[in-house]
Amino acid sequence: RWLQNPAPGLEWLQVEGLLADPDVWALAAQGAVKTQLDVILKYLPRKRQTLLFSATLPKKVQQLATQYTFQPKTMNVGRSSLPVQAIKQTAIKVNAKDKEESLLDQLIARQGSVIVFAKTKRRAQNLFRHLESYGHKVELLHGGRTQGQRNKAIQRFRDGQARILCATDVAARGIDVPHVEHVINFDLPMVDDDYVHRIGRTARNGASGEAVSFVTPADHRLWQTLVRKFQITNNDSGRV
């Protein structure tokens, strides 16, 4: 809100530190809020303490963080985060040309709200149009949309006006919609750790949820990497 109406004289405040939510850095790395972050940082003194906390630290976030820090120190505690055990994780073998048809089948077979993740803005846009043409109530979320468009999409999805949200990884962080029953990875993530953030949109607050990943022949090795890294033991391996 402050960005829409910057208060005069903010540069006079005795600000000595910056503490940013980890999701802010992740969204900025994808281009979603980088402009807003740049505006805020213009009002902060060059000499300041900047703290960044995150469950995971993908390379894009690390690269972005170095732009706003000076000789940063990194501290790692524990191992990489793992998916919530309440999430049933399934992989479905599918040819690339059949993915859209398989998506329609999955949406018909399931009840409740669904987030469909695609790896690019263009793919998410195409899926949005495809599902809309079949009469599905669907919204679109990616880093190329304006803040107002993103807010409207999230609100319609949260209120149940849209059952399906087509999104890129910009939606995997910082969005809390408690009633998401299903996550469908139309495309596997380009960054391993984004898998955890994606499927973490379901099974929130003690609820159960299901995550389905489409695995093409070209994706098989990447899926096996995810299985090993995140100890995916309850996936339906008979279908991959």
mmCIF file of C-alpha atoms in Angstrom:
data_model
loop_
_atom_site.group_PDB
_atom_site.id
_atom_site.type_symbol
_atom_site.label_atom_id
_atom_site.label_comp_id
_atom_site.label_asym_id
_atom_site.label_seq_id
_atom_site.Cartn_x
_atom_site.Cartn_y
_atom_site.Cartn_z
ATOM 1 C CA ARG A 1 0.000 0.000 0.000
ATOM 2 C CA TRP A 2 2.844 2.379 0.804
ATOM 3 C CA LEU A 3 4.193 1.875 -2.726
ATOM 4 C CA GLN A 4 0.952 3.245 -4.140
ATOM 5 C CA ASN A 5 1.304 6.428 -2.066
ATOM 6 C CA PRO A 6 4.870 6.848 -0.771
ATOM 7 C CA ALA A 7 5.049 8.900 2.395
ATOM 8 C CA PRO A 8 7.269 11.983 2.043
ATOM 9 C CA GLY A 9 10.292 12.163 4.267
ATOM 10 C CA LEU A 10 10.755 8.424 4.659
ATOM 11 C CA GLU A 11 14.415 8.849 3.804
ATOM 12 C CA TRP A 12 14.807 10.818 7.063
ATOM 13 C CA LEU A 13 13.881 7.825 9.202
ATOM 14 C CA GLN A 14 16.696 6.195 11.117
ATOM 15 C CA VAL A 15 16.486 2.883 9.280
ATOM 16 C CA GLU A 16 19.501 0.660 9.871
ATOM 17 C CA GLY A 17 18.278 -2.757 8.773
ATOM 18 C CA LEU A 18 16.132 -4.611 6.264
ATOM 19 C CA LEU A 19 14.301 -7.820 7.102
ATOM 20 C CA ALA A 20 12.481 -9.313 4.111
ATOM 21 C CA ASP A 21 10.149 -12.281 4.066
ATOM 22 C CA PRO A 22 11.841 -15.096 2.099
ATOM 23 C CA ASP A 23 8.924 -15.210 -0.299
ATOM 24 C CA VAL A 24 9.640 -11.592 -1.277
ATOM 25 C CA TRP A 25 13.108 -12.547 -2.477
ATOM 26 C CA ALA A 26 11.760 -15.586 -4.334
ATOM 27 C CA LEU A 27 9.109 -13.525 -6.092
ATOM 28 C CA ALA A 28 11.650 -10.843 -6.941
ATOM 29 C CA ALA A 29 13.960 -13.470 -8.435
ATOM 30 C CA GLN A 30 11.139 -14.358 -10.827
ATOM 31 C CA GLY A 31 10.556 -10.692 -11.685
ATOM 32 C CA ALA A 32 7.233 -10.418 -9.840
ATOM 33 C CA VAL A 33 8.102 -7.753 -7.248
ATOM 34 C CA LYS A 34 11.653 -6.714 -8.141
ATOM 35 C CA THR A 35 10.545 -3.204 -9.164
ATOM 36 C CA GLN A 36 8.748 -2.693 -5.849
ATOM 37 C CA LEU A 37 11.757 -3.965 -3.924
ATOM 38 C CA ASP A 38 14.018 -1.553 -5.814
ATOM 39 C CA VAL A 39 11.735 1.360 -4.868
ATOM 40 C CA ILE A 40 11.801 0.435 -1.183
ATOM 41 C CA LEU A 41 15.556 0.006 -1.147
ATOM 42 C CA LYS A 42 16.035 3.497 -2.637
ATOM 43 C CA TYR A 43 14.794 4.929 0.657
ATOM 44 C CA LEU A 44 17.162 2.892 2.803
ATOM 45 C CA PRO A 45 20.709 3.980 3.677
ATOM 46 C CA ARG A 46 23.571 2.316 1.840
ATOM 47 C CA LYS A 47 25.011 1.291 5.192
ATOM 48 C CA ARG A 48 22.481 -1.117 6.657
ATOM 49 C CA GLN A 49 22.045 -4.663 7.889
ATOM 50 C CA THR A 50 20.096 -6.960 5.557
ATOM 51 C CA LEU A 51 18.781 -10.303 6.814
ATOM 52 C CA LEU A 52 17.353 -12.995 4.554
ATOM 53 C CA PHE A 53 15.742 -16.116 5.979
ATOM 54 C CA SER A 54 14.485 -18.944 3.790
ATOM 55 C CA ALA A 55 13.713 -22.646 4.071
ATOM 56 C CA THR A 56 15.476 -23.086 0.735
ATOM 57 C CA LEU A 57 17.901 -20.900 -1.190
ATOM 58 C CA PRO A 58 17.737 -21.518 -4.953
ATOM 59 C CA LYS A 59 20.480 -20.092 -7.162
ATOM 60 C CA LYS A 60 18.226 -17.345 -8.535
ATOM 61 C CA VAL A 61 17.518 -16.076 -5.025
ATOM 62 C CA GLN A 62 21.209 -16.254 -4.114
ATOM 63 C CA GLN A 63 22.111 -14.246 -7.211
ATOM 64 C CA LEU A 64 19.467 -11.633 -6.450
ATOM 65 C CA ALA A 65 20.501 -11.363 -2.803
ATOM 66 C CA THR A 66 24.061 -10.510 -3.791
ATOM 67 C CA GLN A 67 22.727 -7.429 -5.627
ATOM 68 C CA TYR A 68 21.381 -6.012 -2.381
ATOM 69 C CA THR A 69 24.036 -7.132 0.095
ATOM 70 C CA PHE A 70 27.742 -6.500 0.664
ATOM 71 C CA GLN A 71 30.001 -9.420 1.489
ATOM 72 C CA PRO A 72 27.091 -11.514 2.846
ATOM 73 C CA LYS A 73 27.611 -14.418 5.228
ATOM 74 C CA THR A 74 25.620 -17.602 4.730
ATOM 75 C CA MET A 75 24.462 -19.919 7.498
ATOM 76 C CA ASN A 76 22.843 -23.284 6.752
ATOM 77 C CA VAL A 77 20.989 -25.136 9.484
ATOM 78 C CA GLY A 78 19.815 -28.725 9.077
ATOM 79 C CA ARG A 79 18.932 -30.465 5.824
ATOM 80 C CA SER A 80 16.763 -29.432 2.901
ATOM 81 C CA SER A 81 13.061 -29.144 3.703
ATOM 82 C CA LEU A 82 10.869 -32.119 2.835
ATOM 83 C CA PRO A 83 7.236 -32.244 1.703
ATOM 84 C CA VAL A 84 4.526 -32.617 4.333
ATOM 85 C CA GLN A 85 3.765 -36.305 4.889
ATOM 86 C CA ALA A 86 0.013 -35.669 4.642
ATOM 87 C CA ILE A 87 0.405 -34.963 0.925
ATOM 88 C CA LYS A 88 -0.213 -37.962 -1.303
ATOM 89 C CA GLN A 89 2.267 -37.635 -4.158
ATOM 90 C CA THR A 90 1.527 -39.290 -7.483
ATOM 91 C CA ALA A 91 3.385 -39.353 -10.782
ATOM 92 C CA ILE A 92 1.555 -40.079 -14.018
ATOM 93 C CA LYS A 93 3.437 -41.167 -17.114
ATOM 94 C CA VAL A 94 2.234 -39.218 -20.136
ATOM 95 C CA ASN A 95 3.491 -38.261 -23.562
ATOM 96 C CA ALA A 96 4.050 -34.534 -24.048
ATOM 97 C CA LYS A 97 1.371 -34.304 -26.760
ATOM 98 C CA ASP A 98 -1.237 -35.882 -24.451
ATOM 99 C CA LYS A 99 -0.684 -33.676 -21.401
ATOM 100 C CA GLU A 100 -3.608 -31.312 -22.003
ATOM 101 C CA GLU A 101 -6.037 -34.214 -22.445
ATOM 102 C CA SER A 102 -4.676 -35.875 -19.295
ATOM 103 C CA LEU A 103 -5.144 -32.609 -17.410
ATOM 104 C CA LEU A 104 -8.810 -32.463 -18.395
ATOM 105 C CA ASP A 105 -9.234 -36.076 -17.244
ATOM 106 C CA GLN A 106 -7.635 -35.301 -13.870
ATOM 107 C CA LEU A 107 -9.793 -32.235 -13.307
ATOM 108 C CA ILE A 108 -12.971 -34.193 -14.072
ATOM 109 C CA ALA A 109 -11.938 -37.019 -11.745
ATOM 110 C CA ARG A 110 -11.197 -34.727 -8.792
ATOM 111 C CA GLN A 111 -13.317 -32.688 -6.418
ATOM 112 C CA GLY A 112 -12.284 -29.391 -4.889
ATOM 113 C CA SER A 113 -9.904 -26.588 -5.774
ATOM 114 C CA VAL A 114 -6.794 -27.164 -7.869
ATOM 115 C CA ILE A 115 -3.583 -25.287 -8.629
ATOM 116 C CA VAL A 116 -2.028 -26.257 -11.965
ATOM 117 C CA PHE A 117 1.643 -25.358 -12.239
ATOM 118 C CA ALA A 118 3.341 -24.655 -15.569
ATOM 119 C CA LYS A 119 6.995 -23.788 -16.088
ATOM 120 C CA THR A 120 6.532 -20.673 -18.231
ATOM 121 C CA LYS A 121 4.165 -17.716 -18.414
ATOM 122 C CA ARG A 122 3.186 -18.632 -21.979
ATOM 123 C CA ARG A 123 2.361 -22.200 -20.971
ATOM 124 C CA ALA A 124 0.259 -21.012 -18.042
ATOM 125 C CA GLN A 125 -1.560 -18.570 -20.329
ATOM 126 C CA ASN A 126 -2.272 -21.299 -22.891
ATOM 127 C CA LEU A 127 -3.552 -23.667 -20.197
ATOM 128 C CA PHE A 128 -5.797 -20.931 -18.818
ATOM 129 C CA ARG A 129 -7.361 -20.376 -22.235
ATOM 130 C CA HIS A 130 -7.640 -24.112 -22.917
ATOM 131 C CA LEU A 131 -9.445 -24.835 -19.652
ATOM 132 C CA GLU A 132 -11.644 -21.771 -19.986
ATOM 133 C CA SER A 133 -12.726 -22.955 -23.434
ATOM 134 C CA TYR A 134 -13.994 -26.170 -21.816
ATOM 135 C CA GLY A 135 -16.128 -24.223 -19.369
ATOM 136 C CA HIS A 136 -13.911 -24.508 -16.308
ATOM 137 C CA LYS A 137 -13.887 -21.650 -13.794
ATOM 138 C CA VAL A 138 -10.228 -20.765 -13.908
ATOM 139 C CA GLU A 139 -7.872 -17.920 -12.997
ATOM 140 C CA LEU A 140 -4.322 -17.081 -14.090
ATOM 141 C CA LEU A 141 -1.296 -16.100 -12.008
ATOM 142 C CA HIS A 142 2.221 -15.367 -13.201
ATOM 143 C CA GLY A 143 4.917 -12.728 -12.866
ATOM 144 C CA GLY A 144 3.901 -10.936 -16.049
ATOM 145 C CA ARG A 145 0.538 -9.849 -14.651
ATOM 146 C CA THR A 146 0.011 -6.566 -12.815
ATOM 147 C CA GLN A 147 -0.331 -6.504 -9.044
ATOM 148 C CA GLY A 148 -4.028 -5.734 -9.419
ATOM 149 C CA GLN A 149 -4.544 -8.698 -11.748
ATOM 150 C CA ARG A 150 -2.669 -11.012 -9.382
ATOM 151 C CA ASN A 151 -4.682 -9.823 -6.387
ATOM 152 C CA LYS A 152 -7.961 -10.340 -8.260
ATOM 153 C CA ALA A 153 -6.952 -13.848 -9.381
ATOM 154 C CA ILE A 154 -5.969 -14.895 -5.864
ATOM 155 C CA GLN A 155 -9.134 -13.411 -4.353
ATOM 156 C CA ARG A 156 -11.418 -15.165 -6.845
ATOM 157 C CA PHE A 157 -9.603 -18.435 -6.227
ATOM 158 C CA ARG A 158 -9.717 -17.994 -2.452
ATOM 159 C CA ASP A 159 -13.434 -17.122 -2.521
ATOM 160 C CA GLY A 160 -14.268 -20.143 -4.673
ATOM 161 C CA GLN A 161 -15.379 -18.110 -7.689
ATOM 162 C CA ALA A 162 -12.644 -19.915 -9.616
ATOM 163 C CA ARG A 163 -12.013 -23.585 -8.912
ATOM 164 C CA ILE A 164 -8.709 -23.764 -10.814
ATOM 165 C CA LEU A 165 -5.648 -21.528 -10.688
ATOM 166 C CA CYS A 166 -3.126 -21.840 -13.542
ATOM 167 C CA ALA A 167 0.181 -20.549 -12.286
ATOM 168 C CA THR A 168 3.918 -20.425 -12.655
ATOM 169 C CA ASP A 169 6.218 -20.792 -9.663
ATOM 170 C CA VAL A 170 5.392 -17.239 -8.643
ATOM 171 C CA ALA A 171 2.369 -18.827 -6.903
ATOM 172 C CA ALA A 172 4.409 -21.422 -5.063
ATOM 173 C CA ARG A 173 5.568 -18.926 -2.454
ATOM 174 C CA GLY A 174 3.847 -16.344 -0.340
ATOM 175 C CA ILE A 175 0.273 -17.380 -1.168
ATOM 176 C CA ASP A 176 -1.827 -18.894 1.574
ATOM 177 C CA VAL A 177 -5.120 -20.351 0.338
ATOM 178 C CA PRO A 178 -6.164 -22.884 2.988
ATOM 179 C CA HIS A 179 -8.691 -24.885 0.957
ATOM 180 C CA VAL A 180 -6.465 -26.162 -1.894
ATOM 181 C CA GLU A 181 -7.145 -29.899 -2.215
ATOM 182 C CA HIS A 182 -4.972 -30.675 -5.235
ATOM 183 C CA VAL A 183 -1.784 -29.523 -6.917
ATOM 184 C CA ILE A 184 -1.078 -30.676 -10.463
ATOM 185 C CA ASN A 185 2.426 -30.246 -11.834
ATOM 186 C CA PHE A 186 1.636 -29.964 -15.522
ATOM 187 C CA ASP A 187 5.366 -29.333 -15.932
ATOM 188 C CA LEU A 188 7.997 -30.421 -13.430
ATOM 189 C CA PRO A 189 9.764 -27.441 -11.826
ATOM 190 C CA MET A 190 13.009 -26.154 -13.298
ATOM 191 C CA VAL A 191 14.455 -25.780 -9.773
ATOM 192 C CA ASP A 192 14.278 -28.851 -7.514
ATOM 193 C CA ASP A 193 13.347 -26.942 -4.353
ATOM 194 C CA ASP A 194 10.352 -25.378 -6.094
ATOM 195 C CA TYR A 195 8.730 -28.833 -5.989
ATOM 196 C CA VAL A 196 8.381 -28.539 -2.201
ATOM 197 C CA HIS A 197 6.966 -25.024 -2.429
ATOM 198 C CA ARG A 198 4.509 -26.017 -5.127
ATOM 199 C CA ILE A 199 2.972 -29.013 -3.413
ATOM 200 C CA GLY A 200 3.087 -27.179 -0.091
ATOM 201 C CA ARG A 201 0.089 -25.153 -1.290
ATOM 202 C CA THR A 202 -2.062 -28.157 -0.304
ATOM 203 C CA ALA A 203 -2.419 -30.047 2.999
ATOM 204 C CA ARG A 204 -2.236 -26.836 5.006
ATOM 205 C CA ASN A 205 -3.278 -26.446 8.630
ATOM 206 C CA GLY A 206 -3.488 -30.198 9.210
ATOM 207 C CA ALA A 207 -5.624 -30.961 6.168
ATOM 208 C CA SER A 208 -4.832 -33.686 3.659
ATOM 209 C CA GLY A 209 -3.998 -33.029 0.024
ATOM 210 C CA GLU A 210 -2.751 -34.593 -3.165
ATOM 211 C CA ALA A 211 -0.023 -33.617 -5.604
ATOM 212 C CA VAL A 212 0.056 -35.078 -9.103
ATOM 213 C CA SER A 213 3.039 -34.707 -11.418
ATOM 214 C CA PHE A 214 2.934 -35.344 -15.150
ATOM 215 C CA VAL A 215 6.135 -37.136 -16.147
ATOM 216 C CA THR A 216 7.012 -37.367 -19.818
ATOM 217 C CA PRO A 217 9.771 -39.690 -21.068
ATOM 218 C CA ALA A 218 12.070 -36.652 -21.136
ATOM 219 C CA ASP A 219 11.200 -35.904 -17.479
ATOM 220 C CA HIS A 220 11.896 -39.369 -16.100
ATOM 221 C CA ARG A 221 15.427 -38.656 -14.864
ATOM 222 C CA LEU A 222 14.355 -35.362 -13.245
ATOM 223 C CA TRP A 223 11.466 -37.105 -11.475
ATOM 224 C CA GLN A 224 13.790 -39.765 -10.103
ATOM 225 C CA THR A 225 16.037 -36.981 -8.798
ATOM 226 C CA LEU A 226 13.071 -35.424 -6.983
ATOM 227 C CA VAL A 227 12.069 -38.812 -5.549
ATOM 228 C CA ARG A 228 15.532 -39.335 -4.073
ATOM 229 C CA LYS A 229 16.082 -35.770 -2.881
ATOM 230 C CA PHE A 230 12.732 -35.360 -1.160
ATOM 231 C CA GLN A 231 12.274 -38.983 -0.052
ATOM 232 C CA ILE A 232 9.020 -39.392 -1.953
ATOM 233 C CA THR A 233 7.939 -42.797 -0.710
ATOM 234 C CA ASN A 234 4.158 -42.746 -1.087
ATOM 235 C CA ASN A 235 4.064 -41.920 -4.801
ATOM 236 C CA ASP A 236 2.239 -44.261 -7.142
ATOM 237 C CA SER A 237 5.389 -45.594 -8.752
ATOM 238 C CA GLY A 238 3.420 -48.119 -10.774
ATOM 239 C CA ARG A 239 2.227 -45.307 -13.017
ATOM 240 C CA VAL A 240 5.643 -43.934 -13.991
#
